[in-house]
Short mmCIF file of C-alpha atoms in Angstrom, two decimals:
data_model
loop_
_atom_site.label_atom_id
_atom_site.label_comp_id
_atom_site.label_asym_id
_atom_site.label_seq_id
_atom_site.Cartn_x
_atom_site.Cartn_y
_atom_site.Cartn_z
CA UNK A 1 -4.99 394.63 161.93
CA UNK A 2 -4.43 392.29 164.79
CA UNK A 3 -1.80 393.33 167.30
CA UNK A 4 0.27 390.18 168.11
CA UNK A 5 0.44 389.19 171.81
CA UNK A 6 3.89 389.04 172.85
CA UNK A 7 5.40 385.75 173.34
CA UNK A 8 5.53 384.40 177.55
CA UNK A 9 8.49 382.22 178.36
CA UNK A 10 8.75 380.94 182.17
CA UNK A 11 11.43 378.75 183.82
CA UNK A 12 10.90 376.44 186.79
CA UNK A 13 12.02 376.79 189.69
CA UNK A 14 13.70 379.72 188.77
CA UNK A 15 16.28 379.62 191.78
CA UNK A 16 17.07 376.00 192.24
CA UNK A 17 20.75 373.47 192.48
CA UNK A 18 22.27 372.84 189.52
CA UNK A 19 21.45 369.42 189.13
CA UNK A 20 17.66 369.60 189.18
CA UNK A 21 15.92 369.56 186.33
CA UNK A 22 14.22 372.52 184.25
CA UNK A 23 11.19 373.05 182.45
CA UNK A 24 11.05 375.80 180.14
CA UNK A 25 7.83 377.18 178.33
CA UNK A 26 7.23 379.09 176.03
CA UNK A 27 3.71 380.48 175.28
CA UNK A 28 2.04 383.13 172.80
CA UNK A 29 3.86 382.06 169.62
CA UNK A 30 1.59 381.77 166.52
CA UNK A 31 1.03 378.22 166.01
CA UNK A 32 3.89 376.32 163.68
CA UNK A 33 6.08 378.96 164.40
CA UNK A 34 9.88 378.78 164.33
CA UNK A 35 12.14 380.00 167.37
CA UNK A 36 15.55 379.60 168.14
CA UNK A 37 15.93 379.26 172.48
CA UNK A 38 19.57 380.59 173.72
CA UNK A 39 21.02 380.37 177.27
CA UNK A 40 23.90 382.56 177.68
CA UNK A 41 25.89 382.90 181.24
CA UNK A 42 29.06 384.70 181.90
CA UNK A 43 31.54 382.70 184.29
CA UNK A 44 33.07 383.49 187.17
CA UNK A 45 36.82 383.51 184.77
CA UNK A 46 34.65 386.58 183.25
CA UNK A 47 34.03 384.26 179.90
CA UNK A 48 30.88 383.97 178.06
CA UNK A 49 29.21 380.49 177.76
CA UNK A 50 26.30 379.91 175.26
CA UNK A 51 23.70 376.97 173.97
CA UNK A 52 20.86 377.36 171.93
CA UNK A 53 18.34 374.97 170.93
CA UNK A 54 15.98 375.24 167.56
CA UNK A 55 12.21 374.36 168.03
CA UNK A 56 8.55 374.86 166.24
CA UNK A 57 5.67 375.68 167.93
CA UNK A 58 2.74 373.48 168.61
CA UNK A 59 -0.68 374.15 166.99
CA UNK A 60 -1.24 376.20 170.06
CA UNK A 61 1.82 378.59 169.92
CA UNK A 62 3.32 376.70 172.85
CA UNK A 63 7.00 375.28 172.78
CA UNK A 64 7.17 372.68 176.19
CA UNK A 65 11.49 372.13 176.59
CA UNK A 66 10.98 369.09 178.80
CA UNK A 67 8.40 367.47 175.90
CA UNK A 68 9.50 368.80 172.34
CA UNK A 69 12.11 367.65 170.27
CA UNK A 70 14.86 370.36 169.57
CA UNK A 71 15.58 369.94 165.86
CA UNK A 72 19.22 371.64 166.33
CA UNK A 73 21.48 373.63 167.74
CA UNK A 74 23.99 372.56 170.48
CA UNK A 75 21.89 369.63 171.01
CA UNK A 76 19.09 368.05 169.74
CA UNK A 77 16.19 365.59 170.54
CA UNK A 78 14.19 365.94 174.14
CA UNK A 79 16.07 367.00 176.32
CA UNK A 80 15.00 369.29 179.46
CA UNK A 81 17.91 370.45 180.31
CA UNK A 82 20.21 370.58 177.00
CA UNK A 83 20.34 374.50 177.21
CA UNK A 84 22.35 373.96 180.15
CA UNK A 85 24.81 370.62 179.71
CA UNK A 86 25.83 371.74 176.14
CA UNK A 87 27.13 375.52 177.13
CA UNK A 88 29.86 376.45 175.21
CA UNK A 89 32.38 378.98 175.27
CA UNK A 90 31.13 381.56 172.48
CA UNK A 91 33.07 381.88 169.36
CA UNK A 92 36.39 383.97 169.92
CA UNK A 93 36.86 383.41 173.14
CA UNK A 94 39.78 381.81 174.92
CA UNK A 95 40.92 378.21 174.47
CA UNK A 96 40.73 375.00 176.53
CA UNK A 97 38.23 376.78 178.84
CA UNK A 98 36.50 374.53 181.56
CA UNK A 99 33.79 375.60 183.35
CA UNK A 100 33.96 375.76 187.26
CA UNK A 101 32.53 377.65 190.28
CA UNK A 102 34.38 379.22 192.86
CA UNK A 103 32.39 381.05 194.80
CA UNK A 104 29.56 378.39 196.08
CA UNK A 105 27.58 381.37 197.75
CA UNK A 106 27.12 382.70 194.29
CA UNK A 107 24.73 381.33 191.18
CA UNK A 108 25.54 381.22 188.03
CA UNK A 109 22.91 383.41 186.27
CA UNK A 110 21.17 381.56 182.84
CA UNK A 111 20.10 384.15 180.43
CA UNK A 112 17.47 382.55 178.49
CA UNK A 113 15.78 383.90 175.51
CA UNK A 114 13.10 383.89 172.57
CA UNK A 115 14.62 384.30 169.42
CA UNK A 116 12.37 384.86 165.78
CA UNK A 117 13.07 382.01 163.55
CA UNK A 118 16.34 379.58 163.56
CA UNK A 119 18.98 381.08 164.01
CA UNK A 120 22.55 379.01 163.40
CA UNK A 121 24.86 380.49 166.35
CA UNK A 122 25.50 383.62 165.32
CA UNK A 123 23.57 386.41 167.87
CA UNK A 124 25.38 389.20 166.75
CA UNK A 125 22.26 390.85 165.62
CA UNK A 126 19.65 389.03 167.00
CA UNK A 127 16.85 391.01 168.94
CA UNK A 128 14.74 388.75 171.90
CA UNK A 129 10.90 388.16 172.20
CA UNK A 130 11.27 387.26 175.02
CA UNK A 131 14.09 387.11 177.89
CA UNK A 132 14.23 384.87 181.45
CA UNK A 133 16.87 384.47 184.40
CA UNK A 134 16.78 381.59 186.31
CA UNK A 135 19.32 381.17 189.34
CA UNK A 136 21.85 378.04 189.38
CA UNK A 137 23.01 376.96 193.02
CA UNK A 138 25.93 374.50 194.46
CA UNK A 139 24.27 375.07 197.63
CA UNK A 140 21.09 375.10 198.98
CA UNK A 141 19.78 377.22 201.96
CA UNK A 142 21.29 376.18 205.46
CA UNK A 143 24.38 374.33 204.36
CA UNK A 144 27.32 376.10 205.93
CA UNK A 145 30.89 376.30 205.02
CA UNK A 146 33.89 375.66 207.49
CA UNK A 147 37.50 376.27 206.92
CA UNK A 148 39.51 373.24 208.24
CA UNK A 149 43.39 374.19 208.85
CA UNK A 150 44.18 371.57 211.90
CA UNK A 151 46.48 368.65 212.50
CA UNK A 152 48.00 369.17 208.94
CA UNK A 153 44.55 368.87 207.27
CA UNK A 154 43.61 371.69 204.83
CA UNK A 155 40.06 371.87 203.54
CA UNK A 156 36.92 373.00 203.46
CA UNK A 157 33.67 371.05 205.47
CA UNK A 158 30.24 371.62 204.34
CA UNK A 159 27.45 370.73 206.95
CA UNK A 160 23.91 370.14 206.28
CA UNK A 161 21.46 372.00 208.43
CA UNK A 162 20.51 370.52 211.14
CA UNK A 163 22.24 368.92 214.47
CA UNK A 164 22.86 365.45 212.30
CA UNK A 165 24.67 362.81 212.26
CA UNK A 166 24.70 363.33 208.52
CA UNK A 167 26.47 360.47 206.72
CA UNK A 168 30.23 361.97 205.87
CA UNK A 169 32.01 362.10 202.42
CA UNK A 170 35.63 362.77 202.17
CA UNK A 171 35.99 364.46 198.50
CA UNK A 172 38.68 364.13 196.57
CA UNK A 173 40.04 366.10 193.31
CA UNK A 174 42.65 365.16 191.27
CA UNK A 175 46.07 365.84 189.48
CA UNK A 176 44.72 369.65 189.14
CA UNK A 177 44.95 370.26 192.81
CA UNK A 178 43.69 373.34 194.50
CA UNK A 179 41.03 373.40 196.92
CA UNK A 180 37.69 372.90 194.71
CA UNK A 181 34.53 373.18 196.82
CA UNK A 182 31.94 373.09 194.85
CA UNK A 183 30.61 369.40 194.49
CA UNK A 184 31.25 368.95 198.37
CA UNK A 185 29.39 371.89 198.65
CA UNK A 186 26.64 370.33 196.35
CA UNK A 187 26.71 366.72 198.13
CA UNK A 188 25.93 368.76 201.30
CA UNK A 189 23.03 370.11 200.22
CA UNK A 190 21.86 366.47 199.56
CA UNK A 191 22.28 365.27 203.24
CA UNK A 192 26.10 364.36 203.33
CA UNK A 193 28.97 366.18 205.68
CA UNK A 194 31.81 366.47 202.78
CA UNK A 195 34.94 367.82 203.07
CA UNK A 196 36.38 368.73 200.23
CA UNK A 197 40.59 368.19 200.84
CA UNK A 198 43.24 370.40 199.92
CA UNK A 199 46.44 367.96 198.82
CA UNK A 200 48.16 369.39 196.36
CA UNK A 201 48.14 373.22 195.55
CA UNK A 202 50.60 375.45 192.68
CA UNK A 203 49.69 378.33 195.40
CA UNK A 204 49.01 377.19 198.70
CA UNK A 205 52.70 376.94 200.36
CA UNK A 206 51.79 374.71 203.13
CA UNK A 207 50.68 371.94 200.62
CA UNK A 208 53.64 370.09 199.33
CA UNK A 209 53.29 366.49 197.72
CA UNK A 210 56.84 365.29 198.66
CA UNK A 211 55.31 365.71 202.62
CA UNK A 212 51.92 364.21 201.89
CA UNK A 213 51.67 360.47 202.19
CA UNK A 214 48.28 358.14 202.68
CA UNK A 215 48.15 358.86 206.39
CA UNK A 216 47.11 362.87 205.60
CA UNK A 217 44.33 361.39 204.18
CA UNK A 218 43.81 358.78 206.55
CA UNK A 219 43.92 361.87 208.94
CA UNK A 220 41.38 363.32 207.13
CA UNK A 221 38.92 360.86 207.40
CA UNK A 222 39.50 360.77 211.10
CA UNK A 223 38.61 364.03 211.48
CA UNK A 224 35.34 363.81 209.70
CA UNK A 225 34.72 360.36 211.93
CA UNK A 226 35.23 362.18 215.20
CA UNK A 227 32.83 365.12 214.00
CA UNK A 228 30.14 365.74 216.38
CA UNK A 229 28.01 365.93 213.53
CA UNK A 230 28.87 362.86 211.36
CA UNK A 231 28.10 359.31 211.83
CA UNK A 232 31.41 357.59 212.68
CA UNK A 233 30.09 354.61 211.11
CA UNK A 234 28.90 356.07 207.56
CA UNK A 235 31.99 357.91 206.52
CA UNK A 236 32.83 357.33 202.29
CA UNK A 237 35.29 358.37 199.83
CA UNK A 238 34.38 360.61 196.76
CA UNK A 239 37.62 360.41 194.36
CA UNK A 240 37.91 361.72 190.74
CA UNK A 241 40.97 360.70 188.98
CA UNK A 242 43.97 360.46 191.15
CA UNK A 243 41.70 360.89 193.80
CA UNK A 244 40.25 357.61 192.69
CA UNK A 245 43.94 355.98 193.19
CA UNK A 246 43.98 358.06 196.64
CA UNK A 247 40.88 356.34 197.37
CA UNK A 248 41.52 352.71 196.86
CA UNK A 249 45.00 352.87 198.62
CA UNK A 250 42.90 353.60 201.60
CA UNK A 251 39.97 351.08 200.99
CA UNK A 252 42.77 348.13 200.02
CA UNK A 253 44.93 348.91 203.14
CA UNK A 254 42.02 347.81 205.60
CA UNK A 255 42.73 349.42 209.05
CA UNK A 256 40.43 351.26 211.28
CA UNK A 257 39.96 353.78 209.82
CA UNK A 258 38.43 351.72 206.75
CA UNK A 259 35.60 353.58 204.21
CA UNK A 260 32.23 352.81 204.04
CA UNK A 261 32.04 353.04 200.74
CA UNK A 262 33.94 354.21 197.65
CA UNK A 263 32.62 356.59 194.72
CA UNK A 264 35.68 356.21 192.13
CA UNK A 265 35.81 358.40 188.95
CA UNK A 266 37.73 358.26 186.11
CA UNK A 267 40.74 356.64 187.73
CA UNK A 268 42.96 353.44 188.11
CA UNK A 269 44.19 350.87 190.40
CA UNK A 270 47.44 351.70 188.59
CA UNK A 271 48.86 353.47 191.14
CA UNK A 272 50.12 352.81 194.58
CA UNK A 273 51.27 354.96 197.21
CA UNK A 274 54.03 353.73 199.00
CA UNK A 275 55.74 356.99 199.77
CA UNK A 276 54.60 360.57 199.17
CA UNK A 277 52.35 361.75 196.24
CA UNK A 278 55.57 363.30 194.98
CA UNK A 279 57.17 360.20 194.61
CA UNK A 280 54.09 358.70 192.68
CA UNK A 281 54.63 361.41 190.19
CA UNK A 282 58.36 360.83 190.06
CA UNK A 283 58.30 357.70 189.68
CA UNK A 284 55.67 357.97 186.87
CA UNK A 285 57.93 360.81 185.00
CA UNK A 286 61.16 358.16 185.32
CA UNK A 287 59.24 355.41 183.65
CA UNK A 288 59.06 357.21 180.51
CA UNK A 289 55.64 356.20 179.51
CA UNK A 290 54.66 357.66 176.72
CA UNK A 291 52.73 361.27 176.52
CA UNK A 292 51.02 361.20 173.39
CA UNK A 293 49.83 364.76 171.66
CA UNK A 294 46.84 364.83 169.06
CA UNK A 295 46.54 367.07 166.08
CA UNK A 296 46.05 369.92 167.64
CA UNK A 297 48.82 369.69 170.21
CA UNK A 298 46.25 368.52 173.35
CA UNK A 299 48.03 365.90 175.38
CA UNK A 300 46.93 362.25 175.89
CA UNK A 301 48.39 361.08 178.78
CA UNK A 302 46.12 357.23 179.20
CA UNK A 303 49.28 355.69 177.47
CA UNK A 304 51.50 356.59 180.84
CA UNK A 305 49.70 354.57 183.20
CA UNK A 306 48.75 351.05 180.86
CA UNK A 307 51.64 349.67 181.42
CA UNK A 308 51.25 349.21 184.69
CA UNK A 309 48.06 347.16 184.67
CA UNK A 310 50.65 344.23 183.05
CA UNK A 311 53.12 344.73 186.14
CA UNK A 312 50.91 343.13 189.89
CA UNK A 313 53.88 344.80 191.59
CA UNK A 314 52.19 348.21 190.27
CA UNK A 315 48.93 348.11 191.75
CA UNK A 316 46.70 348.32 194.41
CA UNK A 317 45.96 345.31 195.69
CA UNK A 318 41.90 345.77 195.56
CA UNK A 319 40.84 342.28 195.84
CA UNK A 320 41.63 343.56 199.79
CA UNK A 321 38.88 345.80 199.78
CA UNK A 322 36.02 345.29 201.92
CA UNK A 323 33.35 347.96 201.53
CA UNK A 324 31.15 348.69 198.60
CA UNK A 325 32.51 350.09 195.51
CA UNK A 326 31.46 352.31 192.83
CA UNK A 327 33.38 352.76 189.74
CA UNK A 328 32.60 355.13 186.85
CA UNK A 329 34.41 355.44 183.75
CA UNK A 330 33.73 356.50 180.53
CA UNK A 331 34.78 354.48 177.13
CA UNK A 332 36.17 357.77 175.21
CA UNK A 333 38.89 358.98 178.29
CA UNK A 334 41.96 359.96 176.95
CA UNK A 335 43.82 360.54 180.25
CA UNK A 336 43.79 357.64 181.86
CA UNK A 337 43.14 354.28 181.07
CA UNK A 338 39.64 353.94 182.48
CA UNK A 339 37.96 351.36 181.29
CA UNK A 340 40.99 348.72 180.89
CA UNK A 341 41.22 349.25 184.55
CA UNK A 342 37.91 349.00 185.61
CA UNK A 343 38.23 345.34 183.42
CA UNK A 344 41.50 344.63 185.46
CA UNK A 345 39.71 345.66 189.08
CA UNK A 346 37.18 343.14 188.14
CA UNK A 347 39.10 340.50 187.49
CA UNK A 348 40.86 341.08 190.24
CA UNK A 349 38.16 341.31 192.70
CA UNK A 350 36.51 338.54 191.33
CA UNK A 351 39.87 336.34 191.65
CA UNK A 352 40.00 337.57 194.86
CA UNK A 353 35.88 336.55 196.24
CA UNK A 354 34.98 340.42 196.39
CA UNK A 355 33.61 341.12 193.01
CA UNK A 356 29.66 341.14 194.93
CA UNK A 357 31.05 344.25 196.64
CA UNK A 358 32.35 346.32 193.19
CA UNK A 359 29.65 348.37 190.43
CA UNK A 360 30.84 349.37 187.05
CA UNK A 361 29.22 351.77 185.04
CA UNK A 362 31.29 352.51 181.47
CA UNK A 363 29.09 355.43 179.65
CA UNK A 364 29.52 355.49 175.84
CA UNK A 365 30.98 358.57 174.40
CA UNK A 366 32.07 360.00 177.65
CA UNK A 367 35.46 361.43 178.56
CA UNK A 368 37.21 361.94 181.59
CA UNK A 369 35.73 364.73 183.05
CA UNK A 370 32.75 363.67 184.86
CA UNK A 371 30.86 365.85 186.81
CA UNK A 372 28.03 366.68 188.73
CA UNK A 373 24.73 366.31 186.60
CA UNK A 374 23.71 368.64 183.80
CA UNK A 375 27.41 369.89 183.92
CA UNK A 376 28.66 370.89 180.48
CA UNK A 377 30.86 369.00 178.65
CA UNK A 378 34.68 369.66 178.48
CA UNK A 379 36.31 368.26 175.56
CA UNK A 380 39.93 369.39 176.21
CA UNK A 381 40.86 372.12 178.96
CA UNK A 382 44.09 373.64 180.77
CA UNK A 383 45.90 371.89 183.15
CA UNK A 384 48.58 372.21 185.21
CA UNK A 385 50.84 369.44 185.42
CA UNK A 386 51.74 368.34 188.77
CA UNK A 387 55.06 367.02 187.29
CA UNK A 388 56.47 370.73 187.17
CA UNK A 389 53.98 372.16 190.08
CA UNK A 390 57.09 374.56 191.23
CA UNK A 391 56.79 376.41 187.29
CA UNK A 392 53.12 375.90 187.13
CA UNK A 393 53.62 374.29 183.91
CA UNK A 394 50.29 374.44 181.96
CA UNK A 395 49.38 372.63 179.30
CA UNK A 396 46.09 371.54 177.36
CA UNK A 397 44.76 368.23 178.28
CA UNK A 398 42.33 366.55 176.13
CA UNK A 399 39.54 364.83 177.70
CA UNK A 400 38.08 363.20 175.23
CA UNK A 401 37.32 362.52 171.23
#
């Protein structure tokens, strides 16, 4: 009788940033033969994350990720890197999870494995053929982190290696706050000085929105400007959400200290800062727009800010803006209203002889969570509001449909 050889599977590159792609192969199957693939990776929250894809062997016994078609699973069709974007909290674990690095001088670690037949998402009892561990990175070799704590500017500056300039990037989080360091830590290893800004914190004491106005940011900015190792000339804005509003207040108010360019996420013009970032949220909470909840008590909070886009008095004037911008949004957010303010922007821009200067890219199906590439998708997740940032109020926000 024939002893079978056992099934090979190899990853590439096998310590590499998250948002490359990977090619997966798997070798010494008997030709036609069914296999289920499964990544499995436990997060930094100490929460296990799954995807698995189903696949047949070709008449050679070899399954090619990056070529075949995945007939089910999380995902389906061709797609090199679906064991990755469709991760998925494994059944019985916590709700509303989101998943999110921390430590940017750690990987996360992708168990991937061979599985006999198809197997429908249950692993309880399912032995491997064949087991991989590939190595995830925010950072690549040579970026370094600095801790920023000077004129009133809290944040964390990741350098390229090198003695530069490197073009700068000024990244900004949203209504989540805390200092998150991972896609300025990512950006860096592509070439760009990014600090990623502290402005509004549930733990950090010296952070408090009723003190922090635009000129923290605009601070901010001048700090990366005067950096020995950043062009002055080539600093940008990165902003996701509110930072997206944080980001056109700047562009639209046209001193100085102007952008470059803007990178705006999942945000809207909707909302000016006049005063203090607490007062934008108080003045938001008196308005009484409405906070919608769905069926499964997830909040939907894009009705709050639509009003606004009726009243000019309500938003940034961006037909001021004078540097290139780039506008994402995607057509299924339910926390702000993306795309009828991406509509509004243009017709305001375009009113206002700037529209050459402003790109909109509306994905299909998307949500408001977009992040770096290959990042899996969130669908609802926890969130604390900063409405009641003293009681850490949390609540489940959904993200999209």
């Amino acid at each position: 009788m024939k002893t079978r050889i056992s099934p090979k599977i190899t990853a590439q590159p096998t310590r590499g940033l998250v948002d490359e792609k990977i090619y997966i192969r798997v070798s010494n199957l008997i030709p036609n033969e069914k296999i289920t693939l499964r990544c499995l990776l436990l997060s930094e929250d100490n929460d296990f994350w799954h995807a698995y894809g189903l696949y047949i062997s070709d008449d050679k016994g070899v399954v090619n990720v990056a070529e075949d078609v995945c007939l089910g699973g999380s995902y389906t069709g061709t797609e090199p890197n679906g064991l990755i974007w469709s991760l998925k909290p494994v059944p019985g674990s916590r709700p509303a999870l989101r998943l999110r690095k921390h430590n940017v001088f750690t990987p996360f670690l992708l168990n991937i494995s061979v599985h006999k037949g198809h197997i429908n998402g249950d692993f309880k009892d399912a032995s491997s053929l064949a087991l991989t561990v590939i190595e995830r990175w925010y950072i690549s070799p040579g970026v370094s982190r600095v801790e920023i704590s000077e004129n009133y500017i809290h944040g964390t500056l990741f350098l390229p290696p090198g003695p530069g300039p490197f073009p700068g990037i000024l990244d900004l989080w949203g209504g989540g706050g805390g200092l998150v360091e991972y896609r300025a830590a990512l950006l860096a290893s592509h070439g760009y000085a990014s600090l990623a800004l502290e402005y509004m914190s549930t733990q950090n004491t010296s952070i408090n929105v009723n003190n922090i106005g635009i000129e923290y940011f605009e601070a901010a900015i001048h700090f990366l400007k005067s950096h020995p190792r950043v062009s002055s000339e080539q600093v940008g804005i990165f902003g996701l959400s509110f930072g997206t509003s944080v980001a056109l207040n700047i562009a639209a108010k046209g001193n100085r200290i102007s952008p470059r360019c803007l990178v705006c996420i999942s945000g809207s013009h909707a909302v000016k800062i006049n005063g203090t970032i607490g007062d934008v949220f108080t003045n938001l909470k008196e308005e009484g727009g409405k906070i919608m909840v769905d069926e499964n008590n997830h909040f939907i909070w894009k009705e709050l800010i639509l009003p606004r886009l009726a009243d000019p008095s309500k938003k940034v004037k961006v037909g001021n803006i004078k540097c290139p911008l780039l506008l994402i949004a995607g057509n299924d957010d339910q926390n702000w209203p993306t795309v009828d303010s991406a509509r509004d922007m243009e017709n305001m821009m375009k009113a206002a002889g700037n529209e050459h200067l402003l790109t909109t890219l509306i994905y299909p199906k998307t949500g408001h969570l977009i992040e770096p590439p290959y990042s899996p998708h969130t669908r609802f997740s926890n969130f604390i509001s900063a409405f009641n940032q003293e009681k850490g109020h949390r609540s489940i926000c959904k993200n999209g449909s």
